Short mmCIF file of C-alpha atoms in Angstrom, two decimals:
data_model
loop_
_atom_site.label_atom_id
_atom_site.label_comp_id
_atom_site.label_asym_id
_atom_site.label_seq_id
_atom_site.Cartn_x
_atom_site.Cartn_y
_atom_site.Cartn_z
CA MET A 1 -29.23 49.02 -9.86
CA SER A 2 -31.29 45.86 -10.28
CA GLY A 3 -34.47 47.85 -9.81
CA ASN A 4 -34.97 47.90 -6.02
CA LYS A 5 -34.11 50.69 -3.60
CA ARG A 6 -31.85 49.63 -0.74
CA ALA A 7 -29.17 50.86 1.66
CA TYR A 8 -25.47 50.17 1.13
CA ALA A 9 -22.48 50.16 3.45
CA TYR A 10 -20.05 51.31 0.74
CA SER A 11 -20.04 53.67 -2.19
CA TRP A 12 -19.71 52.07 -5.63
CA GLU A 13 -16.20 53.50 -5.93
CA GLU A 14 -15.26 51.80 -2.65
CA GLU A 15 -16.76 48.51 -3.84
CA VAL A 16 -14.69 48.63 -7.03
CA GLN A 17 -11.51 49.26 -5.01
CA ILE A 18 -12.34 46.47 -2.56
CA GLY A 19 -12.81 44.04 -5.43
CA LYS A 20 -9.54 45.11 -7.03
CA ASP A 21 -7.57 44.73 -3.78
CA VAL A 22 -9.03 41.34 -2.88
CA ASP A 23 -8.71 40.00 -6.44
CA ASN A 24 -4.94 40.08 -6.09
CA GLN A 25 -5.16 38.00 -2.93
CA ILE A 26 -7.53 35.50 -4.52
CA ILE A 27 -5.08 34.95 -7.39
CA ALA A 28 -2.13 34.63 -5.03
CA GLN A 29 -3.95 32.26 -2.71
CA TYR A 30 -5.63 29.89 -5.13
CA GLY A 31 -4.03 30.38 -8.53
CA LEU A 32 -5.59 30.69 -11.97
CA TYR A 33 -6.25 27.64 -14.09
CA GLN A 34 -3.58 27.65 -16.78
CA ASP A 35 -5.64 27.15 -19.93
CA GLU A 36 -5.84 30.30 -22.04
CA ASN A 37 -8.46 28.86 -24.39
CA LEU A 38 -10.81 27.93 -21.55
CA SER A 39 -10.27 31.26 -19.78
CA GLU A 40 -11.01 33.18 -22.97
CA TYR A 41 -14.07 31.01 -23.63
CA VAL A 42 -15.49 31.72 -20.16
CA LYS A 43 -14.68 35.42 -20.50
CA ASN A 44 -16.41 35.77 -23.87
CA LEU A 45 -19.53 33.93 -22.71
CA SER A 46 -19.61 36.00 -19.52
CA GLU A 47 -19.32 39.25 -21.45
CA GLU A 48 -22.39 38.25 -23.47
CA ILE A 49 -24.35 37.66 -20.27
CA LEU A 50 -23.06 40.93 -18.81
CA ALA A 51 -24.26 42.83 -21.89
CA ASN A 52 -27.84 41.78 -21.07
CA SER A 53 -27.60 42.57 -17.36
CA HIS A 54 -28.64 45.65 -15.41
CA MET A 55 -25.00 46.74 -15.55
CA ARG A 56 -25.20 47.54 -19.26
CA ARG A 57 -28.67 49.01 -19.83
CA GLU A 58 -29.44 52.36 -21.42
CA ASP A 59 -30.87 53.79 -18.20
CA THR A 60 -27.98 52.52 -16.03
CA PRO A 61 -25.95 55.39 -14.50
CA GLN A 62 -22.59 55.82 -16.19
CA LYS A 63 -20.47 54.96 -13.16
CA TYR A 64 -22.02 51.49 -13.17
CA SER A 65 -22.29 50.91 -16.90
CA GLU A 66 -18.64 51.78 -17.50
CA THR A 67 -17.35 49.51 -14.73
CA GLU A 68 -15.09 46.88 -16.23
CA PHE A 69 -15.83 43.31 -15.14
CA THR A 70 -13.19 40.62 -14.65
CA PHE A 71 -14.01 36.93 -15.11
CA ARG A 72 -11.56 34.31 -13.88
CA VAL A 73 -11.26 30.50 -13.79
CA LEU A 74 -9.65 29.37 -10.52
CA ASP A 75 -7.48 26.26 -10.31
CA SER A 76 -9.59 24.51 -7.69
CA PRO A 77 -11.42 21.16 -7.72
CA VAL A 78 -14.14 22.48 -5.42
CA VAL A 79 -17.45 23.08 -7.20
CA ASN A 80 -17.84 26.78 -6.52
CA ALA A 81 -18.52 30.24 -7.94
CA PHE A 82 -18.54 33.62 -6.25
CA ALA A 83 -18.32 37.33 -6.98
CA LEU A 84 -16.54 40.23 -5.33
CA PRO A 85 -17.95 43.77 -5.24
CA GLY A 86 -17.15 45.97 -8.18
CA GLY A 87 -17.22 43.36 -10.91
CA TYR A 88 -14.99 40.38 -10.12
CA VAL A 89 -16.54 36.99 -10.90
CA TYR A 90 -14.89 33.62 -10.33
CA VAL A 91 -15.73 30.06 -11.31
CA THR A 92 -13.60 27.04 -10.43
CA ARG A 93 -12.49 24.32 -12.83
CA GLY A 94 -14.41 21.98 -10.52
CA LEU A 95 -17.64 23.80 -11.27
CA ILE A 96 -16.95 23.98 -15.01
CA ALA A 97 -16.35 20.21 -15.11
CA HIS A 98 -19.77 19.53 -13.57
CA LEU A 99 -21.75 21.49 -16.16
CA GLU A 100 -23.18 19.99 -19.35
CA ASN A 101 -23.61 22.99 -21.64
CA GLU A 102 -23.19 26.73 -22.06
CA ALA A 103 -26.74 27.38 -20.92
CA GLN A 104 -25.96 26.06 -17.44
CA LEU A 105 -22.79 28.16 -17.21
CA ALA A 106 -24.77 31.19 -18.42
CA VAL A 107 -27.19 30.88 -15.48
CA VAL A 108 -24.32 30.49 -12.97
CA ILE A 109 -22.45 33.50 -14.39
CA GLY A 110 -25.69 35.49 -14.49
CA HIS A 111 -26.32 34.63 -10.85
CA GLU A 112 -22.91 36.01 -9.85
CA ILE A 113 -23.30 39.14 -12.00
CA GLY A 114 -26.63 39.54 -10.20
CA HIS A 115 -24.85 39.68 -6.83
CA VAL A 116 -22.65 42.49 -8.13
CA ALA A 117 -25.49 44.39 -9.80
CA ALA A 118 -27.69 44.14 -6.70
CA ARG A 119 -24.70 45.09 -4.53
CA HIS A 120 -25.49 42.32 -2.07
CA ALA A 121 -22.08 42.38 -0.37
CA SER A 122 -22.47 46.07 0.36
CA GLN A 123 -25.98 45.49 1.64
CA ARG A 124 -24.70 42.96 4.12
CA GLY A 125 -22.18 45.53 5.25
CA LEU A 126 -19.45 42.91 5.42
CA THR A 127 -20.31 42.61 9.12
CA GLN A 128 -21.14 38.93 9.18
CA THR A 129 -18.95 36.81 11.40
CA ILE A 130 -16.54 34.63 9.48
CA GLY A 131 -17.85 31.10 9.78
CA GLN A 132 -16.21 27.89 8.72
CA VAL A 133 -13.42 28.23 6.23
CA VAL A 134 -14.86 26.18 3.38
CA ALA A 135 -14.08 28.56 0.56
CA VAL A 136 -12.40 27.88 -2.74
CA GLY A 137 -9.43 26.04 -1.29
CA GLY A 138 -11.60 23.56 0.52
CA ALA A 139 -10.08 24.18 3.94
CA ILE A 140 -12.20 23.32 6.95
CA LEU A 141 -11.21 25.15 10.12
CA GLY A 142 -13.13 27.00 12.76
CA GLN A 143 -13.35 30.75 13.01
CA GLU A 144 -10.77 30.82 15.77
CA PHE A 145 -7.96 28.33 16.20
CA LEU A 146 -5.74 28.81 19.22
CA GLY A 147 -6.31 32.54 19.00
CA MET A 148 -5.48 32.77 15.28
CA SER A 149 -8.40 33.69 13.08
CA GLY A 150 -9.40 31.82 9.96
CA GLU A 151 -8.26 34.56 7.61
CA ASN A 152 -4.76 34.50 9.11
CA LEU A 153 -4.52 30.74 8.72
CA LEU A 154 -5.32 31.22 5.04
CA ALA A 155 -3.01 34.22 4.68
CA LEU A 156 -5.93 36.44 3.69
CA SER A 157 -6.64 39.96 4.83
CA SER A 158 -9.63 40.38 7.10
CA GLN A 159 -11.42 42.14 4.25
CA ALA A 160 -10.76 39.27 1.85
CA ALA A 161 -11.92 36.73 4.39
CA GLN A 162 -15.13 38.61 5.09
CA LEU A 163 -15.90 38.68 1.39
CA LEU A 164 -15.07 35.04 0.79
CA PHE A 165 -17.02 33.73 3.74
CA LEU A 166 -19.92 36.14 3.40
CA SER A 167 -23.22 34.31 3.54
CA TYR A 168 -25.94 36.20 1.72
CA SER A 169 -29.51 36.14 2.93
CA ARG A 170 -31.93 33.74 1.30
CA GLU A 171 -33.70 36.79 -0.12
CA ASN A 172 -30.43 37.92 -1.73
CA GLU A 173 -29.94 34.47 -3.21
CA ARG A 174 -33.45 34.26 -4.62
CA GLU A 175 -32.95 37.66 -6.23
CA SER A 176 -29.67 36.52 -7.82
CA ASP A 177 -31.36 33.33 -9.02
CA GLU A 178 -34.00 35.44 -10.73
CA LEU A 179 -31.40 37.76 -12.21
CA GLY A 180 -29.29 34.85 -13.42
CA VAL A 181 -32.26 33.35 -15.23
CA GLU A 182 -33.22 36.76 -16.65
CA TYR A 183 -29.74 37.56 -17.95
CA ALA A 184 -29.28 34.09 -19.48
CA ALA A 185 -32.74 34.13 -21.06
CA LYS A 186 -32.24 37.58 -22.55
CA THR A 187 -28.99 36.33 -24.09
CA GLY A 188 -30.92 33.52 -25.75
CA TYR A 189 -29.79 30.65 -23.53
CA ALA A 190 -32.10 27.84 -22.38
CA ALA A 191 -32.19 29.22 -18.85
CA ALA A 192 -34.27 26.32 -17.47
CA GLU A 193 -31.06 24.26 -17.75
CA GLY A 194 -29.80 25.97 -14.61
CA ALA A 195 -32.04 23.71 -12.53
CA GLU A 196 -30.05 20.64 -13.61
CA PHE A 197 -26.84 22.07 -12.19
CA PHE A 198 -28.39 22.93 -8.86
CA ASN A 199 -29.72 19.40 -8.65
CA SER A 200 -26.14 18.20 -9.18
CA LEU A 201 -25.02 20.31 -6.24
CA LYS A 202 -27.54 18.57 -4.01
CA ARG A 203 -26.22 15.19 -5.16
CA ILE A 204 -22.60 16.25 -4.55
CA SER A 205 -23.55 17.23 -1.01
CA GLU A 206 -25.38 13.98 -0.34
CA ASN A 207 -22.63 11.84 -1.87
CA SER A 208 -19.86 13.42 0.19
CA ASN A 209 -21.89 13.74 3.41
CA GLN A 210 -20.90 17.40 3.49
CA SER A 211 -22.85 20.59 3.56
CA LEU A 212 -23.33 22.56 0.36
CA PRO A 213 -20.47 24.78 -0.78
CA THR A 214 -20.17 28.15 0.90
CA PHE A 215 -21.74 30.09 -1.93
CA LEU A 216 -24.84 27.90 -1.59
CA SER A 217 -25.06 27.65 2.19
CA SER A 218 -27.96 30.07 2.45
CA HIS A 219 -29.44 29.49 -0.98
CA PRO A 220 -32.96 28.21 -1.50
CA ASP A 221 -33.28 24.44 -1.32
CA PRO A 222 -32.20 22.73 -4.58
CA GLY A 223 -35.63 21.10 -4.79
CA GLU A 224 -37.20 24.54 -4.72
CA ARG A 225 -34.88 25.70 -7.47
CA GLU A 226 -35.81 22.79 -9.70
CA GLN A 227 -39.29 24.29 -9.67
CA THR A 228 -38.59 28.02 -9.67
CA ILE A 229 -35.79 28.26 -12.26
CA PRO A 230 -37.79 26.64 -15.12
CA ARG A 231 -40.84 28.66 -14.09
CA LYS A 232 -38.88 31.93 -14.26
CA ALA A 233 -37.41 30.87 -17.59
CA GLU A 234 -40.91 30.22 -18.93
CA GLN A 235 -42.04 33.67 -17.83
CA TRP A 236 -39.27 35.23 -19.94
CA ALA A 237 -40.27 33.00 -22.85
CA GLU A 238 -43.80 34.37 -22.53
CA GLU A 239 -42.27 37.85 -22.72
CA GLY A 240 -40.93 36.92 -26.13
CA TYR A 241 -37.36 35.91 -25.29
CA GLU A 242 -36.49 32.81 -27.27
CA GLN A 243 -34.25 30.50 -25.27
CA THR A 244 -32.82 28.12 -27.81
CA ILE A 245 -29.08 28.11 -27.09
CA TYR A 246 -27.61 25.04 -25.36
CA ASP A 247 -24.22 24.79 -27.12
CA ALA A 248 -23.45 21.45 -25.49
CA GLU A 249 -21.03 20.37 -28.23
CA GLU A 250 -18.89 23.50 -28.00
CA TYR A 251 -18.96 23.33 -24.21
CA MET A 252 -17.87 19.70 -24.11
CA SER A 253 -14.98 20.43 -26.46
CA GLN A 254 -13.69 22.90 -23.87
CA LEU A 255 -13.85 20.24 -21.16
CA ASN A 256 -11.79 17.66 -23.03
CA GLY A 257 -8.50 17.43 -21.13
CA ILE A 258 -9.50 19.64 -18.17
CA VAL A 259 -7.89 18.64 -14.86
CA TYR A 260 -10.38 16.85 -12.61
CA GLY A 261 -10.11 16.65 -8.84
CA ASN A 262 -6.99 17.53 -6.90
CA ASN A 263 -3.91 17.97 -9.07
CA PRO A 264 -1.23 15.75 -7.48
CA ARG A 265 1.53 17.66 -9.23
CA GLN A 266 0.72 20.58 -6.95
CA GLY A 267 1.14 18.44 -3.85
CA PHE A 268 -0.65 15.54 -2.16
CA SER A 269 -0.42 13.41 0.97
CA GLU A 270 -0.23 9.63 1.00
CA ASP A 271 0.84 7.04 3.56
CA GLY A 272 2.08 9.60 6.07
CA MET A 273 4.02 11.78 3.62
CA PHE A 274 3.34 15.01 1.78
CA TYR A 275 4.79 15.02 -1.73
CA HIS A 276 5.19 17.89 -4.19
CA PRO A 277 6.22 16.49 -7.59
CA ASP A 278 6.60 19.86 -9.32
CA LEU A 279 8.90 21.26 -6.61
CA GLU A 280 10.47 17.83 -5.93
CA PHE A 281 10.27 17.81 -2.13
CA GLN A 282 8.61 15.71 0.56
CA PHE A 283 8.07 15.81 4.32
CA PRO A 284 6.32 13.51 6.81
CA VAL A 285 2.80 14.15 8.09
CA PRO A 286 2.00 13.09 11.67
CA GLU A 287 -0.54 10.29 11.98
CA SER A 288 -4.19 11.40 11.68
CA TRP A 289 -3.29 15.03 11.01
CA GLN A 290 -5.45 16.82 8.43
CA VAL A 291 -3.64 18.19 5.36
CA ILE A 292 -5.01 21.37 3.77
CA ASN A 293 -3.11 21.99 0.54
CA GLN A 294 -3.51 25.38 -1.12
CA ALA A 295 -1.73 27.26 -3.88
CA GLN A 296 0.41 29.32 -1.50
CA GLN A 297 0.67 27.11 1.58
CA VAL A 298 0.10 23.75 3.20
CA ALA A 299 -1.54 23.61 6.63
CA LEU A 300 -1.36 20.52 8.83
CA VAL A 301 -3.90 20.38 11.66
CA SER A 302 -3.80 17.95 14.58
CA PRO A 303 -6.76 15.56 15.07
CA GLU A 304 -8.11 17.60 18.01
CA GLN A 305 -7.34 20.90 16.23
CA ASN A 306 -5.06 21.92 19.08
CA ALA A 307 -1.86 22.22 17.04
CA VAL A 308 -1.06 23.43 13.54
CA MET A 309 1.86 23.56 11.10
CA ILE A 310 1.81 26.10 8.27
CA PHE A 311 4.28 25.57 5.43
CA GLN A 312 5.00 28.33 2.92
CA ILE A 313 7.62 29.65 0.50
CA ASP A 314 9.34 32.72 1.94
CA SER A 315 10.01 34.87 -1.13
CA GLU A 316 11.59 37.71 0.85
CA ALA A 317 14.35 35.93 2.76
CA SER A 318 17.67 35.02 1.13
CA ASN A 319 18.56 32.26 3.60
CA PRO A 320 16.88 30.17 6.36
CA GLU A 321 18.21 32.24 9.26
CA GLN A 322 16.82 35.44 7.75
CA ALA A 323 13.43 33.75 7.20
CA VAL A 324 13.19 32.79 10.87
CA ARG A 325 14.49 36.11 12.21
CA ASN A 326 12.14 38.08 9.96
CA PHE A 327 9.14 36.13 11.22
CA LEU A 328 10.13 36.73 14.85
CA SER A 329 10.79 40.42 14.24
CA ASN A 330 7.60 41.02 12.27
CA ASN A 331 5.56 39.46 15.06
CA GLU A 332 7.55 41.15 17.87
CA LEU A 333 8.70 37.81 19.27
CA GLN A 334 11.93 36.98 21.08
CA ALA A 335 13.56 33.62 20.43
CA GLU A 336 14.07 31.50 23.54
CA THR A 337 16.39 29.15 21.63
CA GLN A 338 17.66 29.35 18.04
CA ARG A 339 20.33 27.59 16.01
CA SER A 340 21.51 26.50 12.59
CA THR A 341 20.73 22.92 11.62
CA GLN A 342 20.10 20.71 8.59
CA SER A 343 17.09 18.88 7.20
CA SER A 344 17.72 15.22 6.42
CA GLY A 345 21.41 15.85 7.10
CA GLN A 346 22.03 17.92 3.97
CA TRP A 347 19.69 20.92 3.49
CA ASN A 348 20.72 24.08 5.36
CA ALA A 349 18.10 25.09 7.90
CA TYR A 350 17.49 27.33 10.92
CA VAL A 351 15.14 26.81 13.86
CA ALA A 352 13.84 28.92 16.75
CA ASN A 353 11.45 28.37 19.65
CA THR A 354 9.44 31.06 21.38
CA THR A 355 6.26 31.80 23.29
CA ALA A 356 3.62 34.16 21.94
CA GLN A 357 0.66 35.74 23.65
CA GLY A 358 -2.53 34.57 21.97
CA GLU A 359 -5.98 36.13 22.16
CA GLN A 360 -7.19 33.31 24.39
CA GLN A 361 -4.01 31.65 25.66
CA ASP A 362 -0.22 31.68 25.33
CA LEU A 363 1.16 29.77 22.37
CA GLY A 364 4.28 27.69 22.03
CA VAL A 365 5.79 28.52 18.61
CA TYR A 366 8.32 26.53 16.59
CA VAL A 367 9.70 28.33 13.52
CA TYR A 368 11.81 26.42 11.02
CA ALA A 369 13.19 27.41 7.62
CA VAL A 370 15.07 25.32 5.08
CA GLU A 371 16.82 26.12 1.80
CA PHE A 372 16.04 23.76 -1.08
CA GLY A 373 15.82 23.91 -4.87
CA GLY A 374 16.39 27.65 -5.05
CA ASN A 375 13.61 28.42 -2.56
CA ILE A 376 13.44 29.21 1.14
CA TYR A 377 10.66 27.20 2.78
CA ARG A 378 9.32 28.11 6.22
CA PHE A 379 7.28 26.14 8.74
CA ILE A 380 5.33 28.05 11.40
CA ASN A 381 4.23 25.46 13.97
CA TYR A 382 2.35 26.17 17.18
CA SER A 383 0.11 24.85 19.90
CA SER A 384 -1.04 26.12 23.26
CA ALA A 385 1.97 26.71 25.50
CA ASP A 386 0.87 24.09 28.02
CA GLN A 387 0.65 21.43 25.29
CA TYR A 388 3.76 22.45 23.37
CA SER A 389 5.94 19.67 24.78
CA THR A 390 3.39 17.13 23.54
CA PHE A 391 3.59 18.38 19.96
CA GLU A 392 7.23 19.40 19.75
CA PRO A 393 8.33 15.87 18.59
CA ASP A 394 5.81 16.11 15.71
CA PHE A 395 7.07 19.57 14.82
CA GLU A 396 10.68 18.34 14.83
CA GLU A 397 10.04 15.18 12.81
CA THR A 398 8.11 16.99 10.06
CA THR A 399 10.67 19.75 9.65
CA THR A 400 13.97 17.92 10.14
CA GLU A 401 12.92 15.15 7.73
CA PHE A 402 12.10 17.57 4.91
CA ASP A 403 13.93 16.08 1.94
CA ARG A 404 14.30 15.79 -1.81
CA LEU A 405 11.64 13.70 -3.54
CA THR A 406 13.37 10.92 -5.48
CA ASP A 407 10.61 8.36 -6.14
CA GLN A 408 10.31 8.41 -9.92
CA GLN A 409 6.77 7.07 -9.87
CA ILE A 410 5.66 10.02 -7.75
CA LEU A 411 7.81 12.51 -9.66
CA ASN A 412 6.15 11.39 -12.90
CA ILE A 413 2.57 11.32 -11.60
CA ASN A 414 -0.02 13.04 -13.77
CA PRO A 415 -3.34 14.60 -12.79
CA VAL A 416 -6.66 13.04 -13.69
CA ARG A 417 -8.16 14.70 -16.75
CA LEU A 418 -11.57 14.45 -18.34
CA SER A 419 -11.85 12.60 -21.61
CA VAL A 420 -14.96 13.62 -23.56
CA ILE A 421 -16.19 10.69 -25.65
CA GLN A 422 -19.26 9.59 -27.59
CA THR A 423 -20.87 6.34 -26.55
CA ASP A 424 -20.82 3.58 -29.18
CA ARG A 425 -23.82 1.68 -27.86
CA ARG A 426 -26.99 1.97 -25.84
CA ALA A 427 -26.28 0.90 -22.26
CA ARG A 428 -26.70 1.75 -18.60
CA PHE A 429 -24.32 4.50 -17.57
CA SER A 430 -22.60 2.20 -15.08
CA ASP A 431 -21.78 -0.22 -17.93
CA LEU A 432 -20.10 2.54 -19.91
CA LEU A 433 -17.53 3.22 -17.19
CA PRO A 434 -14.05 1.64 -17.30
CA SER A 435 -13.46 -1.31 -14.98
CA SER A 436 -11.12 0.77 -12.82
CA LEU A 437 -11.20 4.49 -12.14
CA PRO A 438 -8.13 6.57 -11.17
CA MET A 439 -7.35 7.95 -7.72
CA ASP A 440 -10.19 6.23 -5.84
CA ILE A 441 -12.89 8.00 -7.87
CA GLN A 442 -16.23 6.27 -7.33
CA PRO A 443 -18.79 5.51 -10.09
CA GLU A 444 -21.48 7.62 -8.39
CA GLU A 445 -19.14 10.62 -8.57
CA ILE A 446 -18.87 10.19 -12.34
CA ALA A 447 -22.64 9.83 -12.68
CA ILE A 448 -23.06 13.16 -10.85
CA LEU A 449 -20.36 14.69 -13.05
CA ASN A 450 -22.47 13.73 -16.09
CA GLN A 451 -25.81 14.71 -14.49
CA VAL A 452 -27.20 11.18 -14.89
CA GLN A 453 -28.04 8.20 -12.66
CA LEU A 454 -25.84 5.11 -12.59
CA ASP A 455 -28.69 2.88 -13.78
CA GLU A 456 -29.91 5.37 -16.40
CA MET A 457 -30.00 4.12 -20.00
CA ILE A 458 -27.68 6.16 -22.22
CA GLU A 459 -28.31 6.25 -25.96
CA ALA A 460 -25.59 5.50 -28.51
CA GLY A 461 -23.85 8.67 -29.68
CA THR A 462 -24.30 10.49 -26.34
CA THR A 463 -21.37 12.65 -25.23
CA ILE A 464 -20.10 11.75 -21.74
CA LYS A 465 -17.14 12.73 -19.54
CA ILE A 466 -14.80 10.02 -18.24
CA PRO A 467 -11.83 10.66 -15.88
CA THR A 468 -8.54 9.26 -17.19
CA GLN A 469 -4.97 9.32 -15.93
#
């Protein structure tokens, strides 16, 4: 579709259906950012880019040109964007916050439309092994954990996991870079601006001592992109495509008030406890265990990654006993012990222990459900069978001490939001920052957010983004 002949693993009709099926799981797993104005803004801009893509050209076969695209903003702090086959494109609020103008977003959206138009996922055949789980939710787990695969830990279908963790070839990525620049340039955007964003990604990686986000793991080096993106943009300018649109002011107005970083109202861990202000509950977290908080579940992983607790709402069960029995039945497990109990001495609960055959070893499984606030919550805790006795006290403490959250300071906590302001003087960027930043945010992080250096001189009247709480 993008002009090159190639072989595909799926028909276009199959790609569209795959995208539709997995889209539902993406929404359920990560949630949509609840800002209708921002969502509509991103959708309208994306539709303009789409109109100048290979998907909407006069010589494009009808089955492609009439395919409806869906553009979504995900409620995730991770700086990420990705596309599913058949026309589903996602950007996170974390990515949107790190851009400076519409032109940069246009290149990112164009890049993702390029993946769909070039049918890169179908080219790869979806056969690539699922690697580290570093997708939108920010979880970091290996492909296999005690015999349970990464997609199961994240409650995703195998198909969804393959799509999310698909790593395109560098050739695929270069092609999408070129297409993103082309589509943005043909829409009139200053496509060279895309290089600034990719430079920011490199700085994010260096600042956090982490690898680049999944969707960039096989991309060309950011330094290479700083050269190639402006060069490609210039080539389109020489073809007669004026690239004059930046729309920084309109873009910044959309960012004013956007949630920045993790939203504590959706759950956070601190001083050995996990708190959920919106749902008003808390439970203890064992020392040194990693907390992976997602829209639909919380996973706790032991320091050596040899035990895990997965906490979810059970929307199908009407009471704790049913939640536990359903889990055992659905997984063809027989309880070795089971009984009614209470969490924190007042919330009705039910617990069962069993042993399950894993792919690599037998697992000791501890299933616990509790009724609270009109919901049934379920913990699925497990380790290898030979280490179960070591972790059982942790499993018991976390579940039996589940309780109502009563600390008013935590109940009233608000997320960090971006405040878009104009500087009133010429000064170094570091001197324009408030004396204290919320939630342990570091000055370098804010410099990256604004695509400047800490010691860079900022002119009076410049629009900048400052986190406030």
